[in-house]
Short mmCIF file of C-alpha atoms in Angstrom, two decimals:
data_model
loop_
_atom_site.label_atom_id
_atom_site.label_comp_id
_atom_site.label_asym_id
_atom_site.label_seq_id
_atom_site.Cartn_x
_atom_site.Cartn_y
_atom_site.Cartn_z
CA UNK A 1 0.00 0.00 0.00
CA UNK A 2 1.01 3.54 -0.66
CA UNK A 3 1.63 5.27 2.71
CA UNK A 4 -0.37 8.22 1.41
CA UNK A 5 -3.53 6.14 0.87
CA UNK A 6 -6.43 6.53 3.27
CA UNK A 7 -6.73 3.77 5.92
CA UNK A 8 -8.84 0.79 4.90
CA UNK A 9 -10.82 -1.47 7.22
CA UNK A 10 -10.44 -5.19 6.47
CA UNK A 11 -11.69 -6.82 9.67
CA UNK A 12 -13.29 -10.22 9.05
CA UNK A 13 -16.42 -9.57 11.12
CA UNK A 14 -16.86 -6.08 9.69
CA UNK A 15 -16.58 -7.45 6.14
CA UNK A 16 -19.09 -10.21 6.91
CA UNK A 17 -21.53 -7.64 8.29
CA UNK A 18 -21.20 -5.51 5.18
CA UNK A 19 -21.99 -8.57 3.07
CA UNK A 20 -25.03 -9.44 5.17
CA UNK A 21 -26.29 -5.86 5.07
CA UNK A 22 -26.20 -5.84 1.27
CA UNK A 23 -29.21 -8.21 1.25
CA UNK A 24 -32.34 -6.46 -0.01
CA UNK A 25 -34.44 -8.03 2.76
CA UNK A 26 -32.06 -6.67 5.41
CA UNK A 27 -32.12 -3.22 3.79
CA UNK A 28 -35.93 -3.27 3.80
CA UNK A 29 -36.35 -4.40 7.40
CA UNK A 30 -33.80 -1.91 8.72
CA UNK A 31 -35.58 0.95 6.95
CA UNK A 32 -38.98 -0.22 8.21
CA UNK A 33 -37.69 -0.31 11.78
CA UNK A 34 -36.39 3.23 11.41
CA UNK A 35 -39.81 4.43 10.26
CA UNK A 36 -41.89 2.37 12.70
CA UNK A 37 -39.92 2.99 15.90
CA UNK A 38 -38.76 6.63 15.94
CA UNK A 39 -39.20 6.92 19.73
CA UNK A 40 -37.29 3.92 21.04
CA UNK A 41 -34.18 1.83 20.49
CA UNK A 42 -35.74 -0.50 17.92
CA UNK A 43 -35.08 2.07 15.23
CA UNK A 44 -31.41 1.14 15.50
CA UNK A 45 -29.50 -1.92 14.34
CA UNK A 46 -28.68 -3.84 17.50
CA UNK A 47 -25.25 -5.03 16.35
CA UNK A 48 -24.28 -1.72 14.81
CA UNK A 49 -24.46 -0.40 11.26
CA UNK A 50 -21.31 -1.31 9.30
CA UNK A 51 -21.40 2.14 7.72
CA UNK A 52 -21.08 3.75 11.17
CA UNK A 53 -19.03 1.23 13.17
CA UNK A 54 -15.72 2.63 11.96
CA UNK A 55 -16.68 6.06 13.35
CA UNK A 56 -16.90 4.66 16.89
CA UNK A 57 -13.92 5.58 19.05
CA UNK A 58 -12.39 3.22 21.57
CA UNK A 59 -13.35 5.59 24.39
CA UNK A 60 -17.00 5.60 23.24
CA UNK A 61 -16.96 1.82 23.09
CA UNK A 62 -15.66 1.53 26.66
CA UNK A 63 -18.16 4.07 27.99
CA UNK A 64 -21.08 2.26 26.36
CA UNK A 65 -19.92 -1.02 27.85
CA UNK A 66 -19.57 0.48 31.34
CA UNK A 67 -23.02 2.03 31.17
CA UNK A 68 -25.10 -0.81 29.77
CA UNK A 69 -23.16 -4.03 30.43
CA UNK A 70 -23.45 -3.60 34.16
CA UNK A 71 -25.10 -5.73 36.90
CA UNK A 72 -27.57 -2.91 37.63
CA UNK A 73 -29.07 -3.64 34.20
CA UNK A 74 -29.10 -7.41 34.66
CA UNK A 75 -31.74 -9.94 35.65
CA UNK A 76 -30.37 -12.93 37.59
CA UNK A 77 -32.50 -16.08 37.48
CA UNK A 78 -31.87 -19.14 39.63
CA UNK A 79 -33.38 -22.41 38.44
CA UNK A 80 -33.53 -25.83 40.03
CA UNK A 81 -33.04 -27.16 43.52
CA UNK A 82 -30.40 -24.88 45.02
CA UNK A 83 -29.54 -23.47 48.40
CA UNK A 84 -30.81 -19.91 47.92
CA UNK A 85 -28.76 -18.34 50.73
CA UNK A 86 -25.58 -20.05 49.59
CA UNK A 87 -26.14 -19.17 45.94
CA UNK A 88 -26.98 -15.52 46.65
CA UNK A 89 -23.88 -15.19 48.79
CA UNK A 90 -21.79 -16.68 45.99
CA UNK A 91 -23.25 -14.30 43.39
CA UNK A 92 -22.65 -11.32 45.66
CA UNK A 93 -19.08 -12.27 46.62
CA UNK A 94 -17.94 -13.30 43.15
CA UNK A 95 -19.86 -10.82 41.03
CA UNK A 96 -22.08 -8.07 42.41
CA UNK A 97 -19.74 -6.86 45.14
CA UNK A 98 -17.11 -6.03 42.54
CA UNK A 99 -19.28 -3.24 41.09
CA UNK A 100 -20.72 -0.01 42.39
CA UNK A 101 -24.48 0.32 41.98
CA UNK A 102 -25.61 2.69 39.23
CA UNK A 103 -29.00 3.85 38.03
CA UNK A 104 -30.34 1.19 35.66
CA UNK A 105 -31.04 2.00 32.06
CA UNK A 106 -34.56 3.42 31.61
CA UNK A 107 -37.24 1.01 30.38
CA UNK A 108 -37.86 0.84 26.65
CA UNK A 109 -40.69 3.18 25.66
CA UNK A 110 -43.79 1.65 24.15
CA UNK A 111 -43.93 2.94 20.61
CA UNK A 112 -47.16 4.71 19.76
CA UNK A 113 -48.50 4.32 16.21
CA UNK A 114 -46.81 6.72 13.82
CA UNK A 115 -48.21 8.67 10.91
CA UNK A 116 -48.03 6.77 7.64
CA UNK A 117 -44.97 7.61 5.57
CA UNK A 118 -42.95 6.17 2.75
CA UNK A 119 -39.33 5.85 1.81
CA UNK A 120 -37.43 4.86 -1.33
CA UNK A 121 -34.02 3.30 -0.76
CA UNK A 122 -31.51 1.90 -3.26
CA UNK A 123 -29.83 -1.47 -3.01
CA UNK A 124 -26.99 -3.06 -4.95
CA UNK A 125 -27.48 -5.61 -7.72
CA UNK A 126 -24.91 -7.61 -9.63
CA UNK A 127 -23.53 -6.28 -12.89
CA UNK A 128 -25.08 -9.20 -14.78
CA UNK A 129 -28.52 -8.86 -13.14
CA UNK A 130 -29.74 -5.58 -14.57
CA UNK A 131 -32.51 -3.50 -12.99
CA UNK A 132 -35.58 -4.92 -14.73
CA UNK A 133 -38.09 -6.50 -12.30
CA UNK A 134 -35.86 -5.81 -9.31
CA UNK A 135 -38.16 -3.47 -7.38
CA UNK A 136 -39.26 -4.60 -3.91
CA UNK A 137 -42.19 -3.11 -2.02
CA UNK A 138 -42.67 -3.51 1.74
CA UNK A 139 -45.68 -2.56 3.82
CA UNK A 140 -45.46 -2.57 7.62
CA UNK A 141 -47.58 -1.63 10.61
CA UNK A 142 -47.32 -1.99 14.39
CA UNK A 143 -50.28 -4.21 15.26
CA UNK A 144 -50.09 -5.26 18.90
CA UNK A 145 -48.02 -5.61 22.03
CA UNK A 146 -45.67 -8.55 22.29
CA UNK A 147 -47.57 -9.89 25.32
CA UNK A 148 -51.06 -9.76 23.76
CA UNK A 149 -51.17 -13.50 23.06
CA UNK A 150 -54.74 -13.61 21.80
CA UNK A 151 -54.31 -10.83 19.27
CA UNK A 152 -50.94 -12.13 18.13
CA UNK A 153 -52.47 -15.57 17.55
CA UNK A 154 -55.28 -13.95 15.55
CA UNK A 155 -52.80 -12.08 13.37
CA UNK A 156 -50.88 -15.31 12.71
CA UNK A 157 -54.07 -17.01 11.54
CA UNK A 158 -55.03 -14.02 9.40
CA UNK A 159 -51.63 -13.86 7.73
CA UNK A 160 -51.81 -17.58 6.97
CA UNK A 161 -55.18 -17.02 5.28
CA UNK A 162 -53.97 -14.03 3.27
CA UNK A 163 -50.55 -15.14 2.03
CA UNK A 164 -49.89 -18.65 3.36
CA UNK A 165 -50.15 -20.45 0.00
CA UNK A 166 -50.11 -19.58 -3.69
CA UNK A 167 -53.92 -19.72 -3.65
CA UNK A 168 -54.28 -17.37 -0.68
CA UNK A 169 -56.41 -14.39 -1.78
CA UNK A 170 -53.96 -11.56 -1.14
CA UNK A 171 -50.97 -13.35 -2.60
CA UNK A 172 -52.91 -14.60 -5.62
CA UNK A 173 -54.39 -11.15 -6.34
CA UNK A 174 -50.96 -9.48 -6.32
CA UNK A 175 -49.43 -12.10 -8.62
CA UNK A 176 -52.44 -12.23 -10.98
CA UNK A 177 -52.34 -8.43 -11.30
CA UNK A 178 -48.72 -8.61 -12.44
CA UNK A 179 -47.55 -6.58 -9.48
CA UNK A 180 -45.09 -9.15 -8.19
CA UNK A 181 -43.57 -12.57 -8.54
CA UNK A 182 -44.05 -13.49 -4.90
CA UNK A 183 -45.52 -12.20 -1.65
CA UNK A 184 -44.09 -13.01 1.78
CA UNK A 185 -45.34 -12.07 5.23
CA UNK A 186 -43.18 -11.78 8.32
CA UNK A 187 -44.38 -11.00 11.83
CA UNK A 188 -41.50 -9.68 13.88
CA UNK A 189 -42.18 -9.71 17.61
CA UNK A 190 -40.28 -7.12 19.62
CA UNK A 191 -40.21 -6.61 23.36
CA UNK A 192 -42.51 -3.58 23.27
CA UNK A 193 -44.65 -4.42 20.26
CA UNK A 194 -45.01 -6.52 17.13
CA UNK A 195 -45.02 -5.44 13.55
CA UNK A 196 -46.65 -7.07 10.59
CA UNK A 197 -44.51 -6.84 7.50
CA UNK A 198 -45.84 -7.79 4.08
CA UNK A 199 -43.08 -8.04 1.51
CA UNK A 200 -43.78 -7.89 -2.21
CA UNK A 201 -40.75 -9.49 -3.86
CA UNK A 202 -40.04 -8.81 -7.51
CA UNK A 203 -41.84 -6.14 -9.49
CA UNK A 204 -43.62 -8.38 -12.01
CA UNK A 205 -43.58 -6.71 -15.39
CA UNK A 206 -43.05 -3.26 -13.93
CA UNK A 207 -39.61 -1.74 -13.67
CA UNK A 208 -40.38 1.57 -11.98
CA UNK A 209 -40.94 1.86 -8.28
CA UNK A 210 -43.97 4.17 -8.54
CA UNK A 211 -45.81 1.86 -10.94
CA UNK A 212 -45.55 -1.07 -8.56
CA UNK A 213 -46.21 0.90 -5.38
CA UNK A 214 -49.24 2.74 -6.73
CA UNK A 215 -50.78 -0.44 -8.08
CA UNK A 216 -50.07 -2.34 -4.90
CA UNK A 217 -51.56 0.30 -2.61
CA UNK A 218 -54.61 1.00 -4.78
CA UNK A 219 -55.72 -2.63 -4.80
CA UNK A 220 -55.55 -3.16 -1.02
CA UNK A 221 -58.86 -1.53 0.14
CA UNK A 222 -61.06 -3.39 -2.33
CA UNK A 223 -59.22 -6.67 -1.88
CA UNK A 224 -59.58 -6.67 1.88
CA UNK A 225 -63.21 -5.58 1.71
CA UNK A 226 -63.89 -8.56 -0.54
CA UNK A 227 -62.02 -10.94 1.78
CA UNK A 228 -63.89 -9.68 4.84
CA UNK A 229 -67.22 -10.07 3.05
CA UNK A 230 -66.54 -13.66 1.97
CA UNK A 231 -64.81 -15.10 5.02
CA UNK A 232 -66.98 -16.61 7.76
CA UNK A 233 -66.50 -18.81 10.78
CA UNK A 234 -66.96 -21.98 8.73
CA UNK A 235 -64.67 -20.93 5.89
CA UNK A 236 -62.33 -23.87 5.09
CA UNK A 237 -59.36 -21.53 4.76
CA UNK A 238 -59.99 -20.29 8.29
CA UNK A 239 -60.16 -23.85 9.63
CA UNK A 240 -56.92 -24.74 7.82
CA UNK A 241 -55.20 -21.63 9.12
CA UNK A 242 -56.23 -22.46 12.69
CA UNK A 243 -54.90 -25.99 12.27
CA UNK A 244 -51.59 -24.72 10.92
CA UNK A 245 -51.33 -21.53 13.00
CA UNK A 246 -47.79 -20.45 13.87
#
């Protein structure tokens, strides 16, 4: 290397992270989290953004570790048949007593629903892939708390009905309309809420983002109204979804 060249980062883990973060699905989910959770820590990438990691100083790294990786922020769970007094004494002597107590990190704020917004973000494709039919559209919404078991179960059943198979009404309508080559649904459960993410993979015959997005969004109200009007308690798709609920 020429001594005058700017420093280059070639760490193995950092390079692996950059490779992982080039995935279009990762790019989409990270952007959705930023839009859905502006008021709490879930807007950030938990392991760090490769684009920003190299800006972190060693002093900042140490201070973050001292502040958050501290017993005051821990939860200690004892399991099994143990002598409680003996075990607590051991934990105190070998661990807790070696630290000064600090104020614990504040609890994670419950994210309130945010105003609908949109974002267009680029992603890299191979030189031999071209840009035709490479548009991806993602739709996401915070739907419930992580601990609302009944509602989360209901959303799992509903998503199975809508996009669980190639004949599911939402998935079939999108593909038949030429708006996409596939539709996937992911429910990501977070500590302070869950989000329902519907991914439209591949832009069908369209090659411009607006064409796909406009068509996708315009068909949703009528499609769901039709599904709600035709789905009853004895619907076979509902029974199948309940049997295969995740």
